[in-house]
mmCIF file of C-alpha atoms and ligand atoms in Angstrom:
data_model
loop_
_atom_site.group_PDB
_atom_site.id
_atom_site.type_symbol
_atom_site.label_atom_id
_atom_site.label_comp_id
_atom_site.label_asym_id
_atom_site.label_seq_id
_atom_site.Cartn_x
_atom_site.Cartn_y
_atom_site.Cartn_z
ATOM 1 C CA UNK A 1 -48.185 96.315 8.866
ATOM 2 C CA UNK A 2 -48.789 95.103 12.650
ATOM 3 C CA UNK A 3 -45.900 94.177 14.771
ATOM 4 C CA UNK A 4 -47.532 90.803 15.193
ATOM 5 C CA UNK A 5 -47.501 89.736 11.496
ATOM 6 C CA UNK A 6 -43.560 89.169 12.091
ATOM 7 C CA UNK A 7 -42.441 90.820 8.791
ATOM 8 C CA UNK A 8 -38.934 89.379 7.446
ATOM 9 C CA UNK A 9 -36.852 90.978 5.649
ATOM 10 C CA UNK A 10 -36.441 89.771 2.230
ATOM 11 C CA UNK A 11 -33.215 89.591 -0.005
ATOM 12 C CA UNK A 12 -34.558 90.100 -3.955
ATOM 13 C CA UNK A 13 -32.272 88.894 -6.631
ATOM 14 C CA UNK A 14 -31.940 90.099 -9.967
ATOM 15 C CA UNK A 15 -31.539 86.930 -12.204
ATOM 16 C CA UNK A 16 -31.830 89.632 -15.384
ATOM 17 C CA UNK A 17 -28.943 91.155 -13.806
ATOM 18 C CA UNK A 18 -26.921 87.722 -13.252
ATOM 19 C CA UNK A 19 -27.253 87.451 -16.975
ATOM 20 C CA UNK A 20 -26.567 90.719 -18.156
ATOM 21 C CA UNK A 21 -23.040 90.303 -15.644
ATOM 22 C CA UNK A 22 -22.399 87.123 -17.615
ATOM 23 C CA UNK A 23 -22.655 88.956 -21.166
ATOM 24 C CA UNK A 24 -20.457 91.644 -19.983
ATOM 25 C CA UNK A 25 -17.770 89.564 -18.465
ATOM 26 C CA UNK A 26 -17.744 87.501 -21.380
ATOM 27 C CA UNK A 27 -17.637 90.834 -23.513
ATOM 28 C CA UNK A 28 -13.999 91.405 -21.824
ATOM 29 C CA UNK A 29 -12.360 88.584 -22.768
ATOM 30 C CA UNK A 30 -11.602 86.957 -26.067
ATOM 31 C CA UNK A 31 -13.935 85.241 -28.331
ATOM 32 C CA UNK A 32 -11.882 81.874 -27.685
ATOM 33 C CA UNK A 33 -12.131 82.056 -23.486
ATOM 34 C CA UNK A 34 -14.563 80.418 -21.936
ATOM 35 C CA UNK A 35 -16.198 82.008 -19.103
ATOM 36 C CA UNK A 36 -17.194 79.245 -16.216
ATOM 37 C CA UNK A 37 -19.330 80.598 -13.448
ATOM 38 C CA UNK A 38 -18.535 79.189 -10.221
ATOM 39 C CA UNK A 39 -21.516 78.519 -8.522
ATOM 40 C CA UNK A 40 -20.406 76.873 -4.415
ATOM 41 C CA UNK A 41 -21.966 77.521 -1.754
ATOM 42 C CA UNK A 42 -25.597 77.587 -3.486
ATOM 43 C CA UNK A 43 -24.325 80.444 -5.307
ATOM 44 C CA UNK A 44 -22.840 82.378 -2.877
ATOM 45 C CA UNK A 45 -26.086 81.974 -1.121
ATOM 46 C CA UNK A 46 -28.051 82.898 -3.307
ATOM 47 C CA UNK A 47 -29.827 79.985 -4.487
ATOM 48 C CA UNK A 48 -27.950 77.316 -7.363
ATOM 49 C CA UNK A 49 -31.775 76.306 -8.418
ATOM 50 C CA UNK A 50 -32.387 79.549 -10.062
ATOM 51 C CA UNK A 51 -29.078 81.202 -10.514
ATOM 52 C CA UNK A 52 -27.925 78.029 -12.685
ATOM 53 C CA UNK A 53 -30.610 78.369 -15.186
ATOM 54 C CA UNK A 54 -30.316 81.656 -15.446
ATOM 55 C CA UNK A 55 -26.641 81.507 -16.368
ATOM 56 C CA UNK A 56 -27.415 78.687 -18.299
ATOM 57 C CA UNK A 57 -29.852 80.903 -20.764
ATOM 58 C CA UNK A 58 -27.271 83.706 -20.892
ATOM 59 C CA UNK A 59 -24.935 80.801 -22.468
ATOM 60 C CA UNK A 60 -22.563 79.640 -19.899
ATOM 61 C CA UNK A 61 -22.131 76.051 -20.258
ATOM 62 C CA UNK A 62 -19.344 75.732 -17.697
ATOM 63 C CA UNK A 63 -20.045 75.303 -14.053
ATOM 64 C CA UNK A 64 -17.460 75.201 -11.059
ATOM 65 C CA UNK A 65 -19.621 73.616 -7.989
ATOM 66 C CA UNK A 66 -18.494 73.195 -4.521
ATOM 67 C CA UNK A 67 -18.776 69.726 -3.866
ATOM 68 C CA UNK A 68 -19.976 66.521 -5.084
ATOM 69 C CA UNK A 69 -23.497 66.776 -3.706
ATOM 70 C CA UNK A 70 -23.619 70.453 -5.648
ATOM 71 C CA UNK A 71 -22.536 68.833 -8.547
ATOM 72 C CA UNK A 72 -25.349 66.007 -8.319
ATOM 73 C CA UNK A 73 -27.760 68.416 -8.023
ATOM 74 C CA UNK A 74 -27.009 70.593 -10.937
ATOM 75 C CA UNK A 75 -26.292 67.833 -13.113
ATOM 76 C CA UNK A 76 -30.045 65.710 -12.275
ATOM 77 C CA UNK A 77 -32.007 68.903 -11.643
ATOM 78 C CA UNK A 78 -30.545 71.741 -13.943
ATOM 79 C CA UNK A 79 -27.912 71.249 -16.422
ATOM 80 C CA UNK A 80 -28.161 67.978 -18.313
ATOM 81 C CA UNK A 81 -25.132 68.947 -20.625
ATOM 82 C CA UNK A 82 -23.136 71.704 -18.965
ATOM 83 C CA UNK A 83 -19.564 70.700 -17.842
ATOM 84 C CA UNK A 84 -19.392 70.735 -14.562
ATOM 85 C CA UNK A 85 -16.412 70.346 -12.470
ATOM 86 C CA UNK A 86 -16.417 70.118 -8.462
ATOM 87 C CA UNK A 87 -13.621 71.892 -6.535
ATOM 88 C CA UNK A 88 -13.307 69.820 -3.584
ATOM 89 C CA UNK A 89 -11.368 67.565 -5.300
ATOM 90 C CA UNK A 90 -11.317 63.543 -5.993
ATOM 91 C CA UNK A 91 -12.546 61.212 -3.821
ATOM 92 C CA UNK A 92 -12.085 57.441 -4.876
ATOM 93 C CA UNK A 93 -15.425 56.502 -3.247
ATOM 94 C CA UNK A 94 -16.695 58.939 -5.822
ATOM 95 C CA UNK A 95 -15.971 57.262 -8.688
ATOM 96 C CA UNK A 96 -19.292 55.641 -9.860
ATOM 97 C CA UNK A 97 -21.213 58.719 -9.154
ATOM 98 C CA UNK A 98 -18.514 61.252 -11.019
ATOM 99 C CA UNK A 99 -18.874 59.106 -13.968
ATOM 100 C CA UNK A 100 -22.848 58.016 -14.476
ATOM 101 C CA UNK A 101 -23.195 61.952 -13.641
ATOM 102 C CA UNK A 102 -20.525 63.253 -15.638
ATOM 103 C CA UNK A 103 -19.079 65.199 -12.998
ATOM 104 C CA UNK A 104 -15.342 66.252 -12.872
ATOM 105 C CA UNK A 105 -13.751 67.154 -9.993
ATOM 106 C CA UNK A 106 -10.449 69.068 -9.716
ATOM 107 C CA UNK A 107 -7.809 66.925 -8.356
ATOM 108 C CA UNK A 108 -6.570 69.019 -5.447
ATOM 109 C CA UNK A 109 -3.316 66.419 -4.348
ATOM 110 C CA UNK A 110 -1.015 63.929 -6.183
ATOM 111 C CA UNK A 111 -2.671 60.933 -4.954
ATOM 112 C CA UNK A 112 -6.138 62.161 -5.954
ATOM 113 C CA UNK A 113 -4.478 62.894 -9.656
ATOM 114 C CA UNK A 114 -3.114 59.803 -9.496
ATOM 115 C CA UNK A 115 -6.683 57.716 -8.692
ATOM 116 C CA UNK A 116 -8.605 60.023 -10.841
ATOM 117 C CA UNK A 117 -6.170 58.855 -13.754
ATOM 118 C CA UNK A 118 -6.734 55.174 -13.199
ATOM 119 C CA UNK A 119 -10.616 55.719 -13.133
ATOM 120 C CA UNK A 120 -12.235 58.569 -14.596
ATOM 121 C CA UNK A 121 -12.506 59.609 -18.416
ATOM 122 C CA UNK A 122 -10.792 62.990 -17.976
ATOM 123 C CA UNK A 123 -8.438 64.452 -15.468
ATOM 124 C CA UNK A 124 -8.446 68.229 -13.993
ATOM 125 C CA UNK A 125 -5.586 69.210 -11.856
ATOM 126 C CA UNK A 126 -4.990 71.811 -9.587
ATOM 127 C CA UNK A 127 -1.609 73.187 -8.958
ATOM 128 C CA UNK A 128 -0.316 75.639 -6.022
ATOM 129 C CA UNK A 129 1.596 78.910 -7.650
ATOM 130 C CA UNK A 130 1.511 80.572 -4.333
ATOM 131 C CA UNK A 131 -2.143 80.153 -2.508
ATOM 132 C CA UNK A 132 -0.870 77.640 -0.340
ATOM 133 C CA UNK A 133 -4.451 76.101 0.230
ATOM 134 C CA UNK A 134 -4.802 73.458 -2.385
ATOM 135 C CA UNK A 135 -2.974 71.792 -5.779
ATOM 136 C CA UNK A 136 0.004 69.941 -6.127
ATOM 137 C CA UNK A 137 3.091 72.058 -5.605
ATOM 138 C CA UNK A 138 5.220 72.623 -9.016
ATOM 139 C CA UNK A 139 7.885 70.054 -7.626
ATOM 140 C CA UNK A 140 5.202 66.671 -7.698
ATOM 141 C CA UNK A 141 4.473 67.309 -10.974
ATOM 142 C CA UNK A 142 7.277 65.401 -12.706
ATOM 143 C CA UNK A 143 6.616 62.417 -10.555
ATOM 144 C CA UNK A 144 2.498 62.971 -11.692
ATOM 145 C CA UNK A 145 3.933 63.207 -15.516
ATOM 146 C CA UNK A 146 6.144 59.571 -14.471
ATOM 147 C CA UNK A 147 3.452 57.768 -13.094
ATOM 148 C CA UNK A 148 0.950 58.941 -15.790
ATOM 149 C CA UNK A 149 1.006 59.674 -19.356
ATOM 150 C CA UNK A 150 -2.366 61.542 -19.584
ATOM 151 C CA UNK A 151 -1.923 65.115 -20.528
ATOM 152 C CA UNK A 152 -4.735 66.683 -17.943
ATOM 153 C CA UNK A 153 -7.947 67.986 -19.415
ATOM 154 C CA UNK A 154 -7.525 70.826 -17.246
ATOM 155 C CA UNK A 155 -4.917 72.718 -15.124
ATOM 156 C CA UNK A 156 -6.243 75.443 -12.633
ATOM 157 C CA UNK A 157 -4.746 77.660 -10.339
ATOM 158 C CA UNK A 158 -5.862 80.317 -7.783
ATOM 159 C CA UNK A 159 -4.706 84.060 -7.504
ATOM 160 C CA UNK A 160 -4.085 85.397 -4.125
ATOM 161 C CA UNK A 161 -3.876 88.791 -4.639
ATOM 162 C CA UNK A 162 -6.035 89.686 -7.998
ATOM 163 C CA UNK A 163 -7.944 92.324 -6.781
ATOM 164 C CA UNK A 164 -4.310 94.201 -6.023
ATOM 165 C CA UNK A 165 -3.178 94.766 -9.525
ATOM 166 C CA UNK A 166 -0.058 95.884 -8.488
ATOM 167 C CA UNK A 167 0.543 93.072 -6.484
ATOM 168 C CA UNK A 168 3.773 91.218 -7.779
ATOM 169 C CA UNK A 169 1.759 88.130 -6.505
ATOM 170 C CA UNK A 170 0.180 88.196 -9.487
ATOM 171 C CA UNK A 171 3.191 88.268 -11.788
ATOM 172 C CA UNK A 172 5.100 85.370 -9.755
ATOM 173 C CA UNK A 173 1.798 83.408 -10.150
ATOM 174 C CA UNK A 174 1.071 84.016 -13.602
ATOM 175 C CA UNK A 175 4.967 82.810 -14.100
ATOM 176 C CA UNK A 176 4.551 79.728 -11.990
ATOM 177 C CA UNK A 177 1.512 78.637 -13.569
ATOM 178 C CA UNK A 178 2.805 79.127 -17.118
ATOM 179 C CA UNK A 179 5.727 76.955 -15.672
ATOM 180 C CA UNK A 180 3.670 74.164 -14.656
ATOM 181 C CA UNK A 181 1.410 74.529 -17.774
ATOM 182 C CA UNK A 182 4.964 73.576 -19.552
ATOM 183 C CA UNK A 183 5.216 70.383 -17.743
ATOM 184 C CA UNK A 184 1.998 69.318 -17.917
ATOM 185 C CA UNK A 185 0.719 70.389 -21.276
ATOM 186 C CA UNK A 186 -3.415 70.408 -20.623
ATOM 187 C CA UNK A 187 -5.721 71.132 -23.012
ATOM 188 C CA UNK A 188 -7.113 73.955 -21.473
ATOM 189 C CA UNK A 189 -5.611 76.503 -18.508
ATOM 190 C CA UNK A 190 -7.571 78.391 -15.941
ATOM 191 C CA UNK A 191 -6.494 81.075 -13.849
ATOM 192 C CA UNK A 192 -8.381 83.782 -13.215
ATOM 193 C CA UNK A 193 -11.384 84.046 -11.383
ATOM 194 C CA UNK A 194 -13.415 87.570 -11.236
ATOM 195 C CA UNK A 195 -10.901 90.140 -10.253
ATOM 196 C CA UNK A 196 -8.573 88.505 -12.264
ATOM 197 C CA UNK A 197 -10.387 89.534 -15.506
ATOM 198 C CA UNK A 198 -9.306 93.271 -15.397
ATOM 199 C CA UNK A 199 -5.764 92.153 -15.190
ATOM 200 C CA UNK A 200 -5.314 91.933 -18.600
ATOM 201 C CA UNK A 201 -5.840 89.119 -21.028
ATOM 202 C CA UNK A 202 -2.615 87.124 -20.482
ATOM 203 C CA UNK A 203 -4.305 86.033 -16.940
ATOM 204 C CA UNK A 204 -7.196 85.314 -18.945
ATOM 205 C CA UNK A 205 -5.760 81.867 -20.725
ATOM 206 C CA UNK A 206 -8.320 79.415 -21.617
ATOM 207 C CA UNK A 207 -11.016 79.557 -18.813
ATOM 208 C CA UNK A 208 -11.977 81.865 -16.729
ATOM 209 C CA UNK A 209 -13.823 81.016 -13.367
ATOM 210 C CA UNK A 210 -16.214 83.962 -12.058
ATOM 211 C CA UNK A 211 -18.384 84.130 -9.189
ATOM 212 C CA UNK A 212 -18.660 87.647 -7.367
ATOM 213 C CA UNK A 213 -18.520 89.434 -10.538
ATOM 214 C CA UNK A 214 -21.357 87.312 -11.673
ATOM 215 C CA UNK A 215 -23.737 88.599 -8.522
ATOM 216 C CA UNK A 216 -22.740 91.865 -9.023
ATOM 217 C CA UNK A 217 -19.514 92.408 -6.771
ATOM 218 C CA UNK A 218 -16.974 94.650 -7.915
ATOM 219 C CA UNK A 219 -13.867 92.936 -6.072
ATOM 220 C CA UNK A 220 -11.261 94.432 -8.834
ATOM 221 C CA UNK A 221 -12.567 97.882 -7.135
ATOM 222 C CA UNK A 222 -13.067 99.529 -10.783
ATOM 223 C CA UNK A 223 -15.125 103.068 -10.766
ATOM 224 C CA UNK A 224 -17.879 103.066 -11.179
ATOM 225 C CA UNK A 225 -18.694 99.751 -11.342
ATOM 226 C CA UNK A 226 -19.283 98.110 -14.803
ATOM 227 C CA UNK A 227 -21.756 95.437 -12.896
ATOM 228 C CA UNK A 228 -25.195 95.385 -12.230
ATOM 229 C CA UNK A 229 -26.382 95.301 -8.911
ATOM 230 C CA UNK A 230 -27.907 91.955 -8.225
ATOM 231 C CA UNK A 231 -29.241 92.011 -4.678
ATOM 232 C CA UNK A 232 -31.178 94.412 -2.968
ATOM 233 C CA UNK A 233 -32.105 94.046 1.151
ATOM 234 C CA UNK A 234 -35.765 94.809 2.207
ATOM 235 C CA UNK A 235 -37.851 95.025 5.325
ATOM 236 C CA UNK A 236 -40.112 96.783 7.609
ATOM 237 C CA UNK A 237 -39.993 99.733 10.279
ATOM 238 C CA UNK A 238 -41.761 97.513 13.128
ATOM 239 C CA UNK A 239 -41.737 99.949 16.085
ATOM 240 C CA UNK A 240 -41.274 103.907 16.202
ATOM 241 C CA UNK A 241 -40.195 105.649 19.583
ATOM 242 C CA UNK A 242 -39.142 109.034 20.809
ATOM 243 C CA UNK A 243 -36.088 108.668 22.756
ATOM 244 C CA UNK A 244 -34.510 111.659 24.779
ATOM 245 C CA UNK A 245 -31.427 113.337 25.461
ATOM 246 C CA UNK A 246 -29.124 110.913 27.059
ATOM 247 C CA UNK A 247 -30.915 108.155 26.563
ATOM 248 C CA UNK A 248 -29.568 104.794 25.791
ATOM 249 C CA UNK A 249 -30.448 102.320 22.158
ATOM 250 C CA UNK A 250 -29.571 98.779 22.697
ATOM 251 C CA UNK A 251 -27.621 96.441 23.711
ATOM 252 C CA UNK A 252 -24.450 97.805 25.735
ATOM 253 C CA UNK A 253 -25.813 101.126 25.647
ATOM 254 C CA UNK A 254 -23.446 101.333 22.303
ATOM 255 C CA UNK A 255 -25.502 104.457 21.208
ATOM 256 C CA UNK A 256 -26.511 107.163 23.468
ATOM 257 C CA UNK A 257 -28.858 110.083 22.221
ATOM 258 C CA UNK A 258 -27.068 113.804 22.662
ATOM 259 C CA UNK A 259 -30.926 114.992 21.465
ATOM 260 C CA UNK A 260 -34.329 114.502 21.317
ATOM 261 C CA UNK A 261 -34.473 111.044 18.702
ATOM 262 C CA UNK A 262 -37.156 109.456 16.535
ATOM 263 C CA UNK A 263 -35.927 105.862 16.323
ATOM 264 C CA UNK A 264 -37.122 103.284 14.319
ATOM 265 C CA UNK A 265 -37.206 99.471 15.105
ATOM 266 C CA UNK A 266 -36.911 97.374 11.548
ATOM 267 C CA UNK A 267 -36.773 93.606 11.450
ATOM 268 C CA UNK A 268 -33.231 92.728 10.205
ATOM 269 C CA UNK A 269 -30.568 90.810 13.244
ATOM 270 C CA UNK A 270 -27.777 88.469 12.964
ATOM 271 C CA UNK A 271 -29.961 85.598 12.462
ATOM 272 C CA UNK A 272 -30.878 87.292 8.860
ATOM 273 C CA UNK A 273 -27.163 87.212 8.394
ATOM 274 C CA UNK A 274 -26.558 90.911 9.150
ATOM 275 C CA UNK A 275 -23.117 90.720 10.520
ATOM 276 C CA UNK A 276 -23.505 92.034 14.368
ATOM 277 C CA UNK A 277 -19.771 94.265 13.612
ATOM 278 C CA UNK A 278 -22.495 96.100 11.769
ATOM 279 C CA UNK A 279 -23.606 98.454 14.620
ATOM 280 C CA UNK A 280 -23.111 101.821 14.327
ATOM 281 C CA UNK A 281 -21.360 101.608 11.220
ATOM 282 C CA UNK A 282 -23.993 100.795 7.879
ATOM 283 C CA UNK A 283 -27.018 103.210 6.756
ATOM 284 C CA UNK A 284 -30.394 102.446 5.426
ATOM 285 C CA UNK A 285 -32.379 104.065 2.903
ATOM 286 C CA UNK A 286 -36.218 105.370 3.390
ATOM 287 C CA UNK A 287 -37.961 106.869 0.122
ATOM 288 C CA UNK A 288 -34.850 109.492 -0.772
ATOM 289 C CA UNK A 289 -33.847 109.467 2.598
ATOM 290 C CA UNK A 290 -30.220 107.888 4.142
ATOM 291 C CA UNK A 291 -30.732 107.061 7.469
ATOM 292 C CA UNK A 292 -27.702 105.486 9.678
ATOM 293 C CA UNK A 293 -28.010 102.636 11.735
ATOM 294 C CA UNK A 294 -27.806 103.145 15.708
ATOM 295 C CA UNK A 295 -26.690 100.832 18.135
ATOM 296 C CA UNK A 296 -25.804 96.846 18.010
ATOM 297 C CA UNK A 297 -27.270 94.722 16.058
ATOM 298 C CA UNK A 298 -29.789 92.611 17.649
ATOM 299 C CA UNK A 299 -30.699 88.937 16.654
ATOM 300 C CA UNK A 300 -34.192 89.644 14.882
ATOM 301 C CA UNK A 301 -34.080 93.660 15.272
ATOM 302 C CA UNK A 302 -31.868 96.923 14.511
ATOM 303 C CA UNK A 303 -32.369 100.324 15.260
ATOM 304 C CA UNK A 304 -32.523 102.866 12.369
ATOM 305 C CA UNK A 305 -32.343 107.269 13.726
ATOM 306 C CA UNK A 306 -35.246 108.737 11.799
ATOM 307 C CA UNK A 307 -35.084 112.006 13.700
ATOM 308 C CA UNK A 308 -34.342 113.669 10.514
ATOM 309 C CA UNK A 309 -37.729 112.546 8.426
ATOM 310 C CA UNK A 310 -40.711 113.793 8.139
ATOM 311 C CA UNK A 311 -42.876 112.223 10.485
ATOM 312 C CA UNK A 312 -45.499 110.487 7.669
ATOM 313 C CA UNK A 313 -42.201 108.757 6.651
ATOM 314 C CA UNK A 314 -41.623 107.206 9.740
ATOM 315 C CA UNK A 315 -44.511 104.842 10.404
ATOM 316 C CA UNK A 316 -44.531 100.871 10.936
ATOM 317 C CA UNK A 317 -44.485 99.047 8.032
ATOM 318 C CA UNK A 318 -42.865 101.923 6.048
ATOM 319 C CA UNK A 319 -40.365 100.170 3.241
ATOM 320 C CA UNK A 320 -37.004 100.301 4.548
ATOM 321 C CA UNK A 321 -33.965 99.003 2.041
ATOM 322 C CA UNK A 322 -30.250 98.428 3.048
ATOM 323 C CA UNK A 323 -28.884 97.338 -0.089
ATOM 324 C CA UNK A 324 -30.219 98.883 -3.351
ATOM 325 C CA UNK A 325 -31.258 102.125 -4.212
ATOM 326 C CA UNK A 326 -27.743 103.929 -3.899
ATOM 327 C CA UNK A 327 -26.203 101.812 -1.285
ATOM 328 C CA UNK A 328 -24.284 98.604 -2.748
ATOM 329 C CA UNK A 329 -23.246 95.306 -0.989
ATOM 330 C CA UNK A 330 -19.456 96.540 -1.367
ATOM 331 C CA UNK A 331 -20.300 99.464 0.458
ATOM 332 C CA UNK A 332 -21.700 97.864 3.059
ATOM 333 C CA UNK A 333 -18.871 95.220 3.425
ATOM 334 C CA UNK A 334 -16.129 97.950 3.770
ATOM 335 C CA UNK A 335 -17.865 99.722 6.391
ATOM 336 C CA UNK A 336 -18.368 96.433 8.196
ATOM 337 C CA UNK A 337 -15.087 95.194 7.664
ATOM 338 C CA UNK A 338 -15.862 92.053 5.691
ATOM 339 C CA UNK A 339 -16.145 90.862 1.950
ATOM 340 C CA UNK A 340 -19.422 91.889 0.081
ATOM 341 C CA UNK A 341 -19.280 87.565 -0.557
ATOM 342 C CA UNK A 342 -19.444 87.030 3.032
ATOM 343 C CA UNK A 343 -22.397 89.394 3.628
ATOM 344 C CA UNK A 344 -23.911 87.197 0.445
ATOM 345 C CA UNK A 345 -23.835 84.218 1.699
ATOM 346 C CA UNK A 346 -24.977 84.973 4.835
ATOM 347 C CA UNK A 347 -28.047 87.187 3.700
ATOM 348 C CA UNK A 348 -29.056 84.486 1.316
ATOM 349 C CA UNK A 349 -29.266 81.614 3.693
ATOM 350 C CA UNK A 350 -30.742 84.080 6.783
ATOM 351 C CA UNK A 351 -33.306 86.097 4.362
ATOM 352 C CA UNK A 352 -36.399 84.816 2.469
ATOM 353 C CA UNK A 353 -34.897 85.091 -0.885
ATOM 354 C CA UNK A 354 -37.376 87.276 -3.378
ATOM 355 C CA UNK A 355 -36.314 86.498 -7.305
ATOM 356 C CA UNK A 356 -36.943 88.674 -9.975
ATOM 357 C CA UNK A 357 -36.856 88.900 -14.072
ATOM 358 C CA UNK A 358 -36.990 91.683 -15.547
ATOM 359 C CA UNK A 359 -37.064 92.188 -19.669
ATOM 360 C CA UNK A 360 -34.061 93.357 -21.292
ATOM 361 C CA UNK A 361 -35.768 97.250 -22.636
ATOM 362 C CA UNK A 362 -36.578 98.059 -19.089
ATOM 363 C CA UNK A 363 -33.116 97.461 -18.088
ATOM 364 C CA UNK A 364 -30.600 100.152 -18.047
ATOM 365 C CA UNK A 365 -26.896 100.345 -20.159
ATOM 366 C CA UNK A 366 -24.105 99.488 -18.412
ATOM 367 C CA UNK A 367 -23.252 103.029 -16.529
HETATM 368 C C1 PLP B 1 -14.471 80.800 -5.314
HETATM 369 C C2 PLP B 1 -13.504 80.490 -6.367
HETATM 370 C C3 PLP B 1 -13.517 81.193 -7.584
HETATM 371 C C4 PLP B 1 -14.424 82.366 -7.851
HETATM 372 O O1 PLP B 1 -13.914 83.497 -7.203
HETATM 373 P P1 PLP B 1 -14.560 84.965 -7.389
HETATM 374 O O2 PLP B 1 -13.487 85.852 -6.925
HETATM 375 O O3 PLP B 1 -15.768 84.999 -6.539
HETATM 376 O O4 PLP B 1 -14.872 85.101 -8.828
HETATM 377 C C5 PLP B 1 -12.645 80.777 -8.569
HETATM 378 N N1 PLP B 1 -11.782 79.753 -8.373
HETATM 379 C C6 PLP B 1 -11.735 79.070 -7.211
HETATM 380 C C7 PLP B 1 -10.766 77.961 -7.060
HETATM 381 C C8 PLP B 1 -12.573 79.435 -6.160
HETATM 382 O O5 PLP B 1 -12.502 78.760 -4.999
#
């Protein structure tokens, strides 16, 4: 491929593999939970229009969005009869549009409880065991229980710490909710969201909320990993060059050659929403081959050391992948220093996105 045909690099996602994640997660809980598949920030980037549908044919029919404009969208364009509740909470100037779309947001405050009571047909609640971000605190709820008499559709709260199982978090948490689930009697709890479902099935309650599980991240760090992989990163060895002993490769002079160095150029920066703490530290794969990354990361381009390869390897336009084959988004996140959702959502809104389906026989069993 020449230089000048720009090549991007290309993030493919598995929707097969977003389905067959679904099954298994719901395979781990109970017949009776419901497993919701939270679905913000265009699915953690990687696109609501076709990850929604997908879920939808595996057979979830609950959706956690991030915001009203989410929720719009899924309900006109995807889901005419999913449930579908937004997490950013009630807003009274929302009211017409919540109802006529059937939307339900998660009242994150006692005054938003306390409008959403007055005006929509159900009411979902947070409450804060321990997060400290959003919900009202255990001590409002009597005066929510006063000033109303609804018993709320749905109670939700968020773990801190659910991908440290020993974590007393979790305990105190699970205590508090249960606490606040006394108070306010709803009709259904939810607590746990994806690392949450290998704590055991008294977290799991009546709802579950998954996202990262879903795409394939294994947050609750189990080995090996019961999920299948969803995305794989792709592009293109644009440049080849000999560089010799002592020799600088980038920006900063990060990297400095101790030998004679084949180097390759491939087209993957910051701007595809490779993280630029990334340099030095992540490795690439070519055919069979791992290859580590050398030097910063550059906006559009990173450098790849292909001194090891044979040389018919090591040609522009060779096929160069950074997640798949062998080398997982987790991976990559711990040896950046980030969470694999973080690299997600920024791949996904920096890379062409590349969707594929692939029939159940040609899949493999959960390893
Ligand atoms: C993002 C989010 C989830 C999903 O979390 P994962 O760990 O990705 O499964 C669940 N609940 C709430 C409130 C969230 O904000």
């Amino acid at each position: 491929m020449p230089a000048s045909s720009s090549p991007t690099p290309e993030l493919q996602i598995d929707l097969s593999a977003i389905a067959a994640n679904y099954t298994y997660l719901k395979s781990l809980v109970a017949p009776g939970v419901d497993v919701a598949a939270v679905v913000k920030s265009n699915a953690y980037g990687l696109g609501i229009d076709l990850v929604v549908p997908a879920l939808l044919e595996a057979g979830c029919a609950r959706f956690f969005v991030g915001d009203l404009r989410e929720g719009l969208h899924v309900r006109k364009r995807l889901a005419s009869s999913a449930t579908i509740h937004l997490l950013s909470g009630f807003g009274a100037g929302d009211t017409d549009e919540c109802i006529s779309s059937r939307l339900d947001p998660v009242c994150r405050s006692l005054p938003e409880a306390l409008a959403s009571s007055g005006r929509l047909p159900q009411l979902s609640l947070a409450v804060d065991t321990g997060f400290s971000r959003f919900g009202l605190p255990l001590s409002e709820l009597a005066t929510l229980v006063h000033q109303t008499s609804r018993a709320p559709d749905l109670l939700v709260s968020h773990l801190a710490c659910a991908d440290l199982p020993a974590d007393n978090t979790n305990v105190l948490q699970h205590d508090r909710f249960m606490a606040a689930c006394e108070i306010m009697r709803p009709r259904k709890r939810s607590l746990a969201a994806s690392a949450a479902v290998w704590l055991g099935n008294r977290f799991h309650l009546d709802v579950v909320r998954v996202g990262s599980a879903l795409f394939g991240l294994n947050n609750a760090g189990i080995e090996p990993c019961p999920l299948q992989p969803v995305v794989a990163l792709k592009t293109h060895i644009v440049d080849v060059r000999t560089v010799q002993p002592g020799e600088a490769i980038g920006y900063a002079a990060s990297f400095r050659a101790s030998r004679r160095m084949q180097i390759g150029i491939i087209a993957l920066g910051y701007v595809h929403g490779l993280p630029w703490s990334a340099a030095n530290a992540i490795s690439a794969v070519i055919g069979s081959h791992i290859v580590p990354v050398v030097g910063r990361v550059a906006m559009e381009y990173t450098a790849i050391d292909l001194s090891d390869l044979h040389p018919s390897l090591c040609l522009p336009g060779a096929l160069v992948e950074l997640i798949g084959s062998g080398l997982s988004a987790d991976a990559m996140a711990r040896a950046i220093g980030t969470v694999p959702q973080e690299l997600l959502v920024r791949l996904g809104s920096g890379c062409r996105r590349q969707y594929v389906c692939r029939p159940l026989a040609s899949r493999g069993a959960f390893h």
